[in-house]
mmCIF file of C-alpha atoms in Angstrom:
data_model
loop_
_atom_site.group_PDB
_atom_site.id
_atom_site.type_symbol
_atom_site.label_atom_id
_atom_site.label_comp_id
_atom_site.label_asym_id
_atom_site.label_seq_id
_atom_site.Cartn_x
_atom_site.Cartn_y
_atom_site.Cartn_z
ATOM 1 C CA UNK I 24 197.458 41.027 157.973
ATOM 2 C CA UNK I 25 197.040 41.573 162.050
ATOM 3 C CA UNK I 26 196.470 39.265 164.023
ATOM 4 C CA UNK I 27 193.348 38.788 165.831
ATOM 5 C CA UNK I 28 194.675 39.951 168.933
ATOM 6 C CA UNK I 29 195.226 43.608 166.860
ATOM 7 C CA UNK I 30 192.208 43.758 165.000
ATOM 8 C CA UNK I 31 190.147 46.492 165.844
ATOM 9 C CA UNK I 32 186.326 47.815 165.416
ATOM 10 C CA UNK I 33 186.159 51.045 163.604
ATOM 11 C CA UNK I 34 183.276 53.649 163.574
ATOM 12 C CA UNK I 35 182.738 57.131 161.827
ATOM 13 C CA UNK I 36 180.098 59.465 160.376
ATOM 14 C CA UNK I 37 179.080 62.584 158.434
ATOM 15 C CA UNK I 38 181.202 62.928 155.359
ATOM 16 C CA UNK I 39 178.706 65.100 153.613
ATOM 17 C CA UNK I 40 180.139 64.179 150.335
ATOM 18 C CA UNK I 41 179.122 66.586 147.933
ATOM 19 C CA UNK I 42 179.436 69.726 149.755
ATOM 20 C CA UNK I 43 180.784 72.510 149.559
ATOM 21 C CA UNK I 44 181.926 72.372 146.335
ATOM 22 C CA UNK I 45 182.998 69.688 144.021
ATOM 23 C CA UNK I 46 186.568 70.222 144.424
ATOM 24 C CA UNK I 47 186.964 70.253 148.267
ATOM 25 C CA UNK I 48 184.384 67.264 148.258
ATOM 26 C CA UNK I 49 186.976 65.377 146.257
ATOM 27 C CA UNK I 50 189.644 66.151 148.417
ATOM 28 C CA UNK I 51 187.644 64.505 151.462
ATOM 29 C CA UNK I 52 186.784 61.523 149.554
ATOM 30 C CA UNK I 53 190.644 61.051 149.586
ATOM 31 C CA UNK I 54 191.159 61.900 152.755
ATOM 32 C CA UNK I 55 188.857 59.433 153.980
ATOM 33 C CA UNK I 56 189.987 56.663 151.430
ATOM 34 C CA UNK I 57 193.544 57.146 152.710
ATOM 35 C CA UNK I 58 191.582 56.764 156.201
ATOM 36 C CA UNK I 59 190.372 53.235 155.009
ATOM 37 C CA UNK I 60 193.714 52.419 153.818
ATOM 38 C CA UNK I 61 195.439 52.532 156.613
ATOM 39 C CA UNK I 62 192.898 51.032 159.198
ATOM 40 C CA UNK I 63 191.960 48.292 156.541
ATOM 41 C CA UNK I 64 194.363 45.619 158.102
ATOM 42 C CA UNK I 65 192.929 45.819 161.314
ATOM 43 C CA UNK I 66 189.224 46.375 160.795
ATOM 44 C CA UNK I 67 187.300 43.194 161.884
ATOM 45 C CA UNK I 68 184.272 45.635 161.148
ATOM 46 C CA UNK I 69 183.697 48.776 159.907
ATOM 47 C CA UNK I 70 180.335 50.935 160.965
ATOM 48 C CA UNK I 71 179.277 53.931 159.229
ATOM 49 C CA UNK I 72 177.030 55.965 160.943
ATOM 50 C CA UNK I 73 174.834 58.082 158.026
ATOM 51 C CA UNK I 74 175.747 61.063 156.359
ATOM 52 C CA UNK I 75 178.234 59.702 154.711
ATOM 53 C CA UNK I 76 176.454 61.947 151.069
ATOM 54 C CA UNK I 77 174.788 65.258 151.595
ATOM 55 C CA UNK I 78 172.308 63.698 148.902
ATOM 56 C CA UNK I 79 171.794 60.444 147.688
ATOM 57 C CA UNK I 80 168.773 58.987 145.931
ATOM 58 C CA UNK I 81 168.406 55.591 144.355
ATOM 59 C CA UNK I 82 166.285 55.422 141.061
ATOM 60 C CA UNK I 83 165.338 51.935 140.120
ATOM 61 C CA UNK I 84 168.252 52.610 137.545
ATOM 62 C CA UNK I 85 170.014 55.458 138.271
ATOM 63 C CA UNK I 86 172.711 56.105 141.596
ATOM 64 C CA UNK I 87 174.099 59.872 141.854
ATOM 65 C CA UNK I 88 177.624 59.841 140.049
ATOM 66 C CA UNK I 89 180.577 60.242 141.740
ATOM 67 C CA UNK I 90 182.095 59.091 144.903
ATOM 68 C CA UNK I 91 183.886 56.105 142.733
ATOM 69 C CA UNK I 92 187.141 55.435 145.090
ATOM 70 C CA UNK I 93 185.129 55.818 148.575
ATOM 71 C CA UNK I 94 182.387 53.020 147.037
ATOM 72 C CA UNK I 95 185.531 50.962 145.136
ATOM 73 C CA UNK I 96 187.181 50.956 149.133
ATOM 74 C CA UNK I 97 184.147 49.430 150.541
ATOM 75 C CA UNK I 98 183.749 47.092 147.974
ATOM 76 C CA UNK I 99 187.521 46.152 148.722
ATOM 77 C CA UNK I 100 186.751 45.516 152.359
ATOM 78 C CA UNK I 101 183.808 43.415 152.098
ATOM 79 C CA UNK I 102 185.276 41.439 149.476
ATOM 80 C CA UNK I 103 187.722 40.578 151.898
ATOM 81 C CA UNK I 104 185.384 39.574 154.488
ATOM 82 C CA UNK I 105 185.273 42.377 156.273
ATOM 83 C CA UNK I 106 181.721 42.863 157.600
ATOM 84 C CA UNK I 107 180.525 46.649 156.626
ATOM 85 C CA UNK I 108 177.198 48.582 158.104
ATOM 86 C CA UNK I 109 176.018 51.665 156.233
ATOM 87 C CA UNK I 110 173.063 53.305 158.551
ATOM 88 C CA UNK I 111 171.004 55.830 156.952
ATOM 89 C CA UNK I 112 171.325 59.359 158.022
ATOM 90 C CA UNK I 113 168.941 61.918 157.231
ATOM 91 C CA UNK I 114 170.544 63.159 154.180
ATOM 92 C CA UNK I 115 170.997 59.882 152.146
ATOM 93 C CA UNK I 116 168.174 57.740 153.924
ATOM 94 C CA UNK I 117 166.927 56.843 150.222
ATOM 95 C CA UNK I 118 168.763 53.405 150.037
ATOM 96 C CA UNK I 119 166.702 50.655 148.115
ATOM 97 C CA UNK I 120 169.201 48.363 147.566
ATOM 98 C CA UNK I 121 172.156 49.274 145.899
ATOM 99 C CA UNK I 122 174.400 49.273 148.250
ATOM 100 C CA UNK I 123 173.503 46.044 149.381
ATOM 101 C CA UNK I 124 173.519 44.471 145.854
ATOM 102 C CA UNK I 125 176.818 46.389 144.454
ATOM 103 C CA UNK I 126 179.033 46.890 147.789
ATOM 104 C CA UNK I 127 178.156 44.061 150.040
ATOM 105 C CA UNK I 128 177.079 46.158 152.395
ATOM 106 C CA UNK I 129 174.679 45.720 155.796
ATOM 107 C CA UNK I 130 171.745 48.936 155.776
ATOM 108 C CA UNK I 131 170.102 49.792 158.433
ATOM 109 C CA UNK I 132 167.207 52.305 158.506
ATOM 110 C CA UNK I 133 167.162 52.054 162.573
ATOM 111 C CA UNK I 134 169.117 52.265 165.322
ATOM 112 C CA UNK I 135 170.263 48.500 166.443
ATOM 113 C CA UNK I 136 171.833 46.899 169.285
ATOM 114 C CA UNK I 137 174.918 44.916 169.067
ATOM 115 C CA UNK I 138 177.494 43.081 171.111
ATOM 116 C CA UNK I 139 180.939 43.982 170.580
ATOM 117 C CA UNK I 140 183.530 42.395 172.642
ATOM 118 C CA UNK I 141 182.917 42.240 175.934
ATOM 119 C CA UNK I 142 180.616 45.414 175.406
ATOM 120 C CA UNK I 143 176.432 46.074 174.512
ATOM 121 C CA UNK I 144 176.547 48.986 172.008
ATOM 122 C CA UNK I 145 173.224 51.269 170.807
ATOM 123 C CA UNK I 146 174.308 52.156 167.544
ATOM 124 C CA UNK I 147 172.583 54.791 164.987
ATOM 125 C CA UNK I 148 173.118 57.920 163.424
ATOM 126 C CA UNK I 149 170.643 59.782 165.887
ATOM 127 C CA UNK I 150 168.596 62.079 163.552
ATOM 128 C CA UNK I 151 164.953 62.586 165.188
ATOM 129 C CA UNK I 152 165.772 60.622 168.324
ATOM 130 C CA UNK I 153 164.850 62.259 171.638
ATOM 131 C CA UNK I 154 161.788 64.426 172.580
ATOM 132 C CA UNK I 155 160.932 67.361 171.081
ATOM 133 C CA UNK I 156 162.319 68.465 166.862
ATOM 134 C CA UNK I 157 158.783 68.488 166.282
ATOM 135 C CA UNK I 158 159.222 70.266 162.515
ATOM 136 C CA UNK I 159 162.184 67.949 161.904
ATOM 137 C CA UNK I 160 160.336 64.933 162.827
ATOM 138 C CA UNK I 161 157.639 65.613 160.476
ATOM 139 C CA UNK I 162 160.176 66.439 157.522
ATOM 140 C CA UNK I 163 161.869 62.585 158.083
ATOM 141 C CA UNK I 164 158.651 61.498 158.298
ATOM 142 C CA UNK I 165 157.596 63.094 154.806
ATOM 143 C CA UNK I 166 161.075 61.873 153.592
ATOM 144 C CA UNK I 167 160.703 58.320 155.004
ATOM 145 C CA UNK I 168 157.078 58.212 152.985
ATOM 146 C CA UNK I 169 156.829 55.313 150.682
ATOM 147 C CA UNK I 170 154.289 57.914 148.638
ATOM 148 C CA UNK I 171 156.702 60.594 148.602
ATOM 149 C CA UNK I 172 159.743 58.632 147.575
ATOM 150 C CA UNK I 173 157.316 57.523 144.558
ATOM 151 C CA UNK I 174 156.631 60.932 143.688
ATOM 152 C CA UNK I 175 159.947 62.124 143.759
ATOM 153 C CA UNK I 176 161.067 59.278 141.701
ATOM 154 C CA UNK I 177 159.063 60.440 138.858
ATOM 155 C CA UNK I 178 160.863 63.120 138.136
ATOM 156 C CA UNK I 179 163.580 62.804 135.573
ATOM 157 C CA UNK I 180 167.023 62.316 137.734
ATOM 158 C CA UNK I 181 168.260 65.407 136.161
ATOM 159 C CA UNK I 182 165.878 67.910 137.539
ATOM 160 C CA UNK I 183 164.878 65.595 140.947
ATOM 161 C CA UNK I 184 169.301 65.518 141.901
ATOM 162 C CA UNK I 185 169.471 68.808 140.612
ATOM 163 C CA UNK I 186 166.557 70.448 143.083
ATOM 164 C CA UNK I 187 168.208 68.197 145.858
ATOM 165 C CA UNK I 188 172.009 69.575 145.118
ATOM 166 C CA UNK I 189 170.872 72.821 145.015
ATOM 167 C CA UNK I 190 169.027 72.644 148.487
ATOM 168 C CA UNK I 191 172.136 70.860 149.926
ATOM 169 C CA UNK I 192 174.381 73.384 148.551
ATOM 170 C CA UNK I 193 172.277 75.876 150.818
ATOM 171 C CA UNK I 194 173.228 74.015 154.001
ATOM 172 C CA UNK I 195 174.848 75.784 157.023
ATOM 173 C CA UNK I 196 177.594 73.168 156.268
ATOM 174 C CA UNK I 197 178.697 74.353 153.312
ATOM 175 C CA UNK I 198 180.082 77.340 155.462
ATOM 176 C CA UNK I 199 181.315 75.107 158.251
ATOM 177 C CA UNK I 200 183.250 76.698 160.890
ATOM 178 C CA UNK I 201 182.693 74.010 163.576
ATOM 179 C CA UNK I 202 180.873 76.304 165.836
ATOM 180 C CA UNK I 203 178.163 73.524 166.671
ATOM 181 C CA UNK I 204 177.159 74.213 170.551
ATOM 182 C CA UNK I 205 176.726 71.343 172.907
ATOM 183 C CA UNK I 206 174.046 71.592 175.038
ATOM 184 C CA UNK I 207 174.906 69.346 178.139
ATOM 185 C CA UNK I 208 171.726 67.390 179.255
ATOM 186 C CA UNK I 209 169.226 69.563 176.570
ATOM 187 C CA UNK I 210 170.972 67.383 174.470
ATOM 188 C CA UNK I 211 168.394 64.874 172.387
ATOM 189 C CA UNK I 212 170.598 62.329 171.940
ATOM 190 C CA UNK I 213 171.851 62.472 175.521
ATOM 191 C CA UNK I 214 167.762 62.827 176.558
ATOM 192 C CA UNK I 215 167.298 59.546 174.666
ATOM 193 C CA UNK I 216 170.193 57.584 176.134
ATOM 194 C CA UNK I 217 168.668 58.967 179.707
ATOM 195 C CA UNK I 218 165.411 57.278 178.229
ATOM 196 C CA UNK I 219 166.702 53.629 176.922
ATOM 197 C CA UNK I 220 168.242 53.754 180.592
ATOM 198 C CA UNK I 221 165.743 54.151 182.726
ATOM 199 C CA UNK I 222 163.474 51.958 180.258
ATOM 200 C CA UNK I 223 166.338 49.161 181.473
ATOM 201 C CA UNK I 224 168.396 49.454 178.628
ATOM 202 C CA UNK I 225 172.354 47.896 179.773
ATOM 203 C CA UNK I 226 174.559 49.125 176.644
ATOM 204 C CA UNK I 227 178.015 50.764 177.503
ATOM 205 C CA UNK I 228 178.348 52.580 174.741
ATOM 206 C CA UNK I 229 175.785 54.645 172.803
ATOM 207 C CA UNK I 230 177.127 55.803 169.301
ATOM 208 C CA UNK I 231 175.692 58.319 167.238
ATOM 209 C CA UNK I 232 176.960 60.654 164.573
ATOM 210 C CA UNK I 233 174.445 63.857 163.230
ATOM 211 C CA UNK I 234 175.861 66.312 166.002
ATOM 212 C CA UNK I 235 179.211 66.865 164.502
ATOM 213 C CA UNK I 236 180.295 67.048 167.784
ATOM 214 C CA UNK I 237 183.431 64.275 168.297
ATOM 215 C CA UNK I 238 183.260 63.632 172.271
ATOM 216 C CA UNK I 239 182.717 60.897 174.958
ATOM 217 C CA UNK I 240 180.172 61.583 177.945
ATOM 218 C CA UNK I 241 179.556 59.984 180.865
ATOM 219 C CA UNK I 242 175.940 59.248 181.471
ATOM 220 C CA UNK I 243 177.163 57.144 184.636
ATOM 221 C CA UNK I 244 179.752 55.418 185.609
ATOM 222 C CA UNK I 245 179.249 52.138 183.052
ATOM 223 C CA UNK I 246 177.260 53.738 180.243
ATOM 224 C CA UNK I 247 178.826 56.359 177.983
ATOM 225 C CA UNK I 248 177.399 58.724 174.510
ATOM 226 C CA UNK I 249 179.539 58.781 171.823
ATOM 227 C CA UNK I 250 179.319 61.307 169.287
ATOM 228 C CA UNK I 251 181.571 60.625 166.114
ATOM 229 C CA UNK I 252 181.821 64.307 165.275
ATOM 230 C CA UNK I 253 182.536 64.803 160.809
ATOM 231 C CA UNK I 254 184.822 64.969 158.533
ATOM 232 C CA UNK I 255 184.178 68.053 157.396
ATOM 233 C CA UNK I 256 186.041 70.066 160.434
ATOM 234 C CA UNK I 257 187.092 67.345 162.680
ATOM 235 C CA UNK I 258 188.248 64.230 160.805
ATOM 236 C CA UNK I 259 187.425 62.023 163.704
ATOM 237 C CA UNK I 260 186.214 58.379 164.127
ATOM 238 C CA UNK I 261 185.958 55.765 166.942
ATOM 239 C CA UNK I 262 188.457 53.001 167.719
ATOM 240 C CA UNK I 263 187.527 49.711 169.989
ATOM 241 C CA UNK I 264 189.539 47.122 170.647
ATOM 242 C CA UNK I 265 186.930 44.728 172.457
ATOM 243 C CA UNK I 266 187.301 46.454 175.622
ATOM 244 C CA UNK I 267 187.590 50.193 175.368
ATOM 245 C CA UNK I 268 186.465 52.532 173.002
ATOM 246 C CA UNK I 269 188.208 55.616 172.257
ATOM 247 C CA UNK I 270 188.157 59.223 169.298
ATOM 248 C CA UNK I 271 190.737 59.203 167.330
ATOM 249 C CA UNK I 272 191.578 61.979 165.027
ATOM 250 C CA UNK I 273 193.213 61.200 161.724
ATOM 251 C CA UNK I 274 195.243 64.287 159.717
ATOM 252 C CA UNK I 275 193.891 67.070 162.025
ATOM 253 C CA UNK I 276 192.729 70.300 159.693
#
């Protein structure tokens, strides 16, 4: 094992297990297990930013199948003390439980502040933050419904996963090319960092995953947005050692 003076805090996003295809799916899943493998013995904590399934729905007892070796890896760190946060995205926001129960896992439905070293993070996966998405907003809102989580529950798990699969399958990701633009200061996530600031907010770092873009930008000259890009084009994650974080790619495409 390292030793404290190596260990390391590790953050990524957007796996989007599940699509395009089973087959290529799989192949991520690996990809990132093999990721976990090799960071595992100097993680003092792992943080996954949402994402992480293009669809996932807990039934009071049912779980989507699949995606055995990425939950098995999980369960390996946290038995082994390793703290683990999961932080639902928009596309697998219906956690109610499981994870914490089975895994050992910390959820988080919101963004949360944290200190980190000698560092204040922000830490979410950024879907509806910002001003403006006014459509989108309203679809997490109908999605984060206590009614309409009920009423989708009802239906049987084979035709409610099945709808869901088949909507996911429609994505623009499942033709990813990585042409996602960045859009400077139009950016939401940037527009909301701008906000917590001038509401006083002192983090250094404000991470985020949902824009699949990987990149580091300076909001001024002590406060930075991180964006953890995916692992569907970019492989990337976030490294800090307690002072400085940085984007590290692992087994570039």
């Amino acid at each position: 094992m390292a030793s404290n003076a190596l260990k390391r805090i590790y953050f990524a996003s957007d796996f989007h297990l599940g699509i395009p295809d089973s087959a290529s799916s799989f192949e991520r899943e690996k990809r990132i297990v093999r990721w976990l493998n090799q960071i595992q013995d100097t993680c003092e904590e792992l943080f996954i930013l949402g994402d992480i399934f293009d669809f996932w729905f807990e039934y009071d007892l049912v779980v989507p199948k699949g995606f055995i070796r990425l939950q098995a890896k999980i369960a390996e760190f946290t038995d082994a003390g390793i703290p683990v946060h999961f932080f639902c995205g928009n596309h697998d926001l219906w956690q109610f439980g499981y994870f914490e129960k089975e895994l050992g896992v910390q959820v988080h439905h919101k963004p949360i502040e944290r200190k980190l070293g000698s560092k204040l993070f922000y830490i979410g996966h950024g879907d509806g933050l910002g001003p403006g998405q006014t459509k989108f907003k309203l679809v997490l809102a109908v999605y984060r419904n206590y009614f309409f989580q009920r009423l989708f529950a009802f239906l049987h798990p084979s035709i409610g996963m099945g709808f869901a699969n088949w909507l996911s399958h429609r994505s623009k990701l499942k033709t990813f090319d990585g042409n996602f633009t960045f859009y400077d200061e139009k950016e939401h996530l940037i527009q909301h960092c701008r906000m917590l600031i001038k509401e006083g907010s002192t983090c250094s770092y404000f991470v985020f995953g949902h824009r699949h873009l990987p990149m580091i930008f300076d909001l001024n000259e002590t406060q930075k947005y991180v964006n953890l890009g995916d692992w569907i084009g970019y492989n990337t994650y976030a490294v800090y050692d307690g002072n400085t974080l940085s984007i590290e790619t692992f087994e570039s495409n």
